[in-house]
């Protein structure tokens, strides 16, 4: 099947000496993995590798065989070049972390156009703004809307958030956040990208991040804690 679509790079893995295996979240077909032969050996190697930095948005042409094997690119170009994401240490660290979270969260080879559009819009926002301290927290929470486990906010006046059911309750259960943690989580739910990004102190931001990672772990089978988490904490400490 001939396919022309946008794609967001989730990960790239070096294969043998010269090639890459690239996992992409595509607009038209959801999650797809591609084999890039001789990515490190041609005269345009640096240009090729630049295509596959975390969360780069590409325009690709490919023939999808849909046999559960690696697909191959026919044509590839950057859809919209980022101006600051890959050169700013804070933004590049955020992007590395988010790409790893998405890599462990998106498993379906089926179309999710709303999630793709949200991620594309969010990345352009990140590229064009400087107050970004809470960007990754907001994005991860908003992403749960498209993955199917966004918190039920109908009882947000209740003191405890129960992680397994994703609801606010009057009683503290084994899988509930403490009242302090629940209040921080409520604060996150009310945040938007354009809100004051200094809403949380450093320690509070780390608590909220831990809550989000735990929440993903509750709702996604086989979810793994990102290896880049320690780098993120170090950069934003």
Short mmCIF file of C-alpha atoms in Angstrom, two decimals:
data_model
loop_
_atom_site.label_atom_id
_atom_site.label_comp_id
_atom_site.label_asym_id
_atom_site.label_seq_id
_atom_site.Cartn_x
_atom_site.Cartn_y
_atom_site.Cartn_z
CA UNK A 1 0.00 0.00 0.00
CA UNK A 2 1.45 3.38 -1.08
CA UNK A 3 1.29 5.80 1.87
CA UNK A 4 1.98 9.52 2.12
CA UNK A 5 1.59 10.89 5.64
CA UNK A 6 3.01 12.94 8.47
CA UNK A 7 4.92 11.05 11.15
CA UNK A 8 6.34 11.89 14.59
CA UNK A 9 9.60 10.14 15.48
CA UNK A 10 9.31 8.28 18.80
CA UNK A 11 12.65 6.46 18.81
CA UNK A 12 15.60 5.43 16.67
CA UNK A 13 17.85 2.48 17.34
CA UNK A 14 21.18 1.85 15.65
CA UNK A 15 21.20 -1.50 13.85
CA UNK A 16 24.57 -3.10 13.17
CA UNK A 17 27.09 -0.48 12.04
CA UNK A 18 25.33 1.63 9.44
CA UNK A 19 21.55 1.35 9.74
CA UNK A 20 18.67 2.54 11.92
CA UNK A 21 15.34 1.14 13.08
CA UNK A 22 12.99 4.09 13.51
CA UNK A 23 9.67 3.92 15.34
CA UNK A 24 7.15 6.57 14.25
CA UNK A 25 3.65 7.58 15.23
CA UNK A 26 2.00 8.27 11.87
CA UNK A 27 -1.08 10.34 11.16
CA UNK A 28 -2.55 7.77 8.77
CA UNK A 29 -1.62 4.41 10.31
CA UNK A 30 -0.71 4.90 13.97
CA UNK A 31 2.47 3.22 15.16
CA UNK A 32 4.91 2.04 12.48
CA UNK A 33 8.56 0.92 12.48
CA UNK A 34 10.90 1.60 9.58
CA UNK A 35 14.30 0.30 8.50
CA UNK A 36 16.75 2.97 7.32
CA UNK A 37 19.60 1.27 5.49
CA UNK A 38 23.05 2.89 5.50
CA UNK A 39 21.93 5.85 7.60
CA UNK A 40 25.52 6.34 8.81
CA UNK A 41 27.45 5.64 5.63
CA UNK A 42 26.30 8.03 2.90
CA UNK A 43 27.61 11.51 2.24
CA UNK A 44 24.33 12.87 3.60
CA UNK A 45 24.54 10.83 6.80
CA UNK A 46 24.33 13.83 9.13
CA UNK A 47 21.27 15.08 7.29
CA UNK A 48 19.65 11.65 7.43
CA UNK A 49 20.29 11.22 11.15
CA UNK A 50 18.91 14.71 11.85
CA UNK A 51 15.55 13.52 10.52
CA UNK A 52 15.29 11.02 13.35
CA UNK A 53 15.85 13.15 16.44
CA UNK A 54 13.16 12.65 19.13
CA UNK A 55 9.71 13.99 18.17
CA UNK A 56 10.81 15.41 14.82
CA UNK A 57 7.74 15.83 12.62
CA UNK A 58 8.28 14.30 9.19
CA UNK A 59 6.47 14.04 5.88
CA UNK A 60 7.06 10.55 4.54
CA UNK A 61 6.25 8.39 1.56
CA UNK A 62 6.36 4.65 2.10
CA UNK A 63 5.01 1.35 0.86
CA UNK A 64 3.37 -0.32 3.84
CA UNK A 65 3.34 -4.09 3.48
CA UNK A 66 1.45 -4.44 6.80
CA UNK A 67 2.93 -7.87 7.47
CA UNK A 68 4.26 -7.10 10.94
CA UNK A 69 7.75 -6.49 9.56
CA UNK A 70 9.79 -3.31 9.25
CA UNK A 71 8.61 -0.91 6.56
CA UNK A 72 10.86 1.22 4.31
CA UNK A 73 10.81 4.92 3.49
CA UNK A 74 10.63 5.93 -0.17
CA UNK A 75 10.81 9.68 0.43
CA UNK A 76 11.31 11.65 3.62
CA UNK A 77 11.54 15.31 4.61
CA UNK A 78 11.03 17.43 7.71
CA UNK A 79 7.46 18.74 7.75
CA UNK A 80 8.21 21.91 9.74
CA UNK A 81 11.71 22.57 11.07
CA UNK A 82 11.93 23.34 14.77
CA UNK A 83 13.77 26.53 15.70
CA UNK A 84 14.67 25.88 19.33
CA UNK A 85 13.63 22.40 20.46
CA UNK A 86 16.84 20.60 19.54
CA UNK A 87 19.22 23.46 20.46
CA UNK A 88 17.80 24.48 23.85
CA UNK A 89 18.98 22.10 26.62
CA UNK A 90 15.72 22.37 28.58
CA UNK A 91 13.51 21.77 25.55
CA UNK A 92 15.65 18.96 24.15
CA UNK A 93 15.61 17.21 27.54
CA UNK A 94 11.83 17.53 27.75
CA UNK A 95 11.49 16.15 24.21
CA UNK A 96 13.79 13.22 24.95
CA UNK A 97 11.70 12.36 28.02
CA UNK A 98 8.33 12.75 26.29
CA UNK A 99 9.44 10.66 23.31
CA UNK A 100 10.40 7.85 25.68
CA UNK A 101 7.07 8.11 27.52
CA UNK A 102 5.16 7.95 24.22
CA UNK A 103 7.35 5.09 23.02
CA UNK A 104 6.20 3.05 26.03
CA UNK A 105 2.58 4.26 25.83
CA UNK A 106 1.48 4.04 22.18
CA UNK A 107 1.20 0.42 21.06
CA UNK A 108 -1.61 0.34 18.53
CA UNK A 109 -1.12 0.16 14.78
CA UNK A 110 -4.33 2.04 14.21
CA UNK A 111 -5.16 5.62 13.37
CA UNK A 112 -5.47 8.15 16.20
CA UNK A 113 -5.66 11.43 14.32
CA UNK A 114 -6.78 13.43 17.36
CA UNK A 115 -3.73 12.34 19.37
CA UNK A 116 -1.42 13.11 16.44
CA UNK A 117 -2.90 16.59 15.97
CA UNK A 118 -2.64 17.31 19.71
CA UNK A 119 1.03 16.26 19.83
CA UNK A 120 1.88 18.23 16.69
CA UNK A 121 0.20 21.37 18.04
CA UNK A 122 1.86 20.96 21.46
CA UNK A 123 5.33 20.58 19.93
CA UNK A 124 4.91 23.76 17.89
CA UNK A 125 3.84 25.54 21.10
CA UNK A 126 6.97 24.28 22.87
CA UNK A 127 9.16 25.43 19.98
CA UNK A 128 7.78 28.97 20.19
CA UNK A 129 7.60 29.60 23.95
CA UNK A 130 10.12 30.01 26.74
CA UNK A 131 8.02 29.46 29.90
CA UNK A 132 8.04 25.66 29.66
CA UNK A 133 8.71 24.31 33.17
CA UNK A 134 5.37 22.46 33.34
CA UNK A 135 5.02 21.62 29.64
CA UNK A 136 5.81 17.91 30.01
CA UNK A 137 3.39 17.55 32.95
CA UNK A 138 0.52 19.16 31.05
CA UNK A 139 1.25 17.19 27.89
CA UNK A 140 1.38 13.83 29.68
CA UNK A 141 -1.91 14.48 31.46
CA UNK A 142 -3.64 15.70 28.28
CA UNK A 143 -2.33 12.66 26.38
CA UNK A 144 -4.33 10.38 28.69
CA UNK A 145 -7.49 11.78 27.06
CA UNK A 146 -6.45 10.12 23.81
CA UNK A 147 -5.15 6.94 25.44
CA UNK A 148 -8.40 6.41 27.33
CA UNK A 149 -7.65 7.04 31.00
CA UNK A 150 -8.05 10.78 31.64
CA UNK A 151 -9.14 11.39 35.25
CA UNK A 152 -12.85 11.73 36.01
CA UNK A 153 -13.12 15.33 37.19
CA UNK A 154 -16.78 15.28 38.20
CA UNK A 155 -15.95 14.99 41.94
CA UNK A 156 -12.85 17.16 42.21
CA UNK A 157 -14.11 18.61 45.49
CA UNK A 158 -13.35 15.23 47.10
CA UNK A 159 -10.01 15.10 48.97
CA UNK A 160 -8.37 11.96 47.52
CA UNK A 161 -7.54 10.84 43.99
CA UNK A 162 -7.78 7.08 43.49
CA UNK A 163 -5.26 6.05 40.83
CA UNK A 164 -6.70 2.72 39.68
CA UNK A 165 -10.20 4.01 38.91
CA UNK A 166 -9.05 7.52 38.01
CA UNK A 167 -11.62 9.20 40.28
CA UNK A 168 -11.72 11.57 43.25
CA UNK A 169 -13.19 10.02 46.41
CA UNK A 170 -13.96 10.98 50.03
CA UNK A 171 -11.94 8.03 51.38
CA UNK A 172 -8.26 7.16 51.24
CA UNK A 173 -7.63 3.74 49.67
CA UNK A 174 -4.42 1.77 49.11
CA UNK A 175 -4.11 3.11 45.56
CA UNK A 176 -5.03 6.70 46.48
CA UNK A 177 -2.83 9.76 46.54
CA UNK A 178 -2.43 11.61 49.82
CA UNK A 179 -4.52 14.73 50.26
CA UNK A 180 -1.48 16.92 49.53
CA UNK A 181 -0.65 14.93 46.37
CA UNK A 182 -4.30 15.04 45.31
CA UNK A 183 -4.32 18.83 45.64
CA UNK A 184 -1.21 19.09 43.46
CA UNK A 185 -2.86 16.81 40.90
CA UNK A 186 -5.98 19.00 40.90
CA UNK A 187 -3.76 22.01 40.25
CA UNK A 188 -2.26 20.22 37.25
CA UNK A 189 -5.70 19.32 35.87
CA UNK A 190 -6.59 23.03 35.83
CA UNK A 191 -3.37 24.03 34.02
CA UNK A 192 -3.07 24.81 30.31
CA UNK A 193 0.06 25.49 28.27
CA UNK A 194 -0.55 29.24 28.35
CA UNK A 195 -1.02 29.37 32.14
CA UNK A 196 1.73 30.60 34.44
CA UNK A 197 4.41 27.94 34.14
CA UNK A 198 5.72 28.76 37.65
CA UNK A 199 2.68 27.21 39.32
CA UNK A 200 4.76 24.49 41.01
CA UNK A 201 7.95 24.67 43.03
CA UNK A 202 10.75 22.28 42.04
CA UNK A 203 9.85 19.66 44.66
CA UNK A 204 6.15 19.90 43.81
CA UNK A 205 6.92 19.44 40.12
CA UNK A 206 8.89 16.29 40.92
CA UNK A 207 5.99 14.95 43.00
CA UNK A 208 3.52 15.60 40.17
CA UNK A 209 5.85 13.93 37.67
CA UNK A 210 6.10 10.84 39.89
CA UNK A 211 2.29 10.79 40.17
CA UNK A 212 1.92 10.90 36.37
CA UNK A 213 4.43 8.09 35.82
CA UNK A 214 2.66 5.98 38.45
CA UNK A 215 -0.70 6.80 36.84
CA UNK A 216 0.57 5.63 33.44
CA UNK A 217 1.88 2.46 35.12
CA UNK A 218 -1.56 1.75 36.60
CA UNK A 219 -3.30 2.01 33.23
CA UNK A 220 -0.83 0.70 30.62
CA UNK A 221 0.26 -2.93 30.61
CA UNK A 222 4.02 -3.36 30.49
CA UNK A 223 4.73 0.36 30.91
CA UNK A 224 8.39 1.07 31.74
CA UNK A 225 9.74 4.05 33.66
CA UNK A 226 11.75 6.19 31.20
CA UNK A 227 15.53 5.99 31.48
CA UNK A 228 15.71 9.72 30.74
CA UNK A 229 13.78 10.56 33.93
CA UNK A 230 16.97 11.17 35.95
CA UNK A 231 18.31 13.52 33.26
CA UNK A 232 15.05 15.47 33.32
CA UNK A 233 15.18 15.82 37.11
CA UNK A 234 18.80 16.94 36.95
CA UNK A 235 18.17 19.63 34.32
CA UNK A 236 15.09 21.03 36.11
CA UNK A 237 16.45 20.80 39.68
#
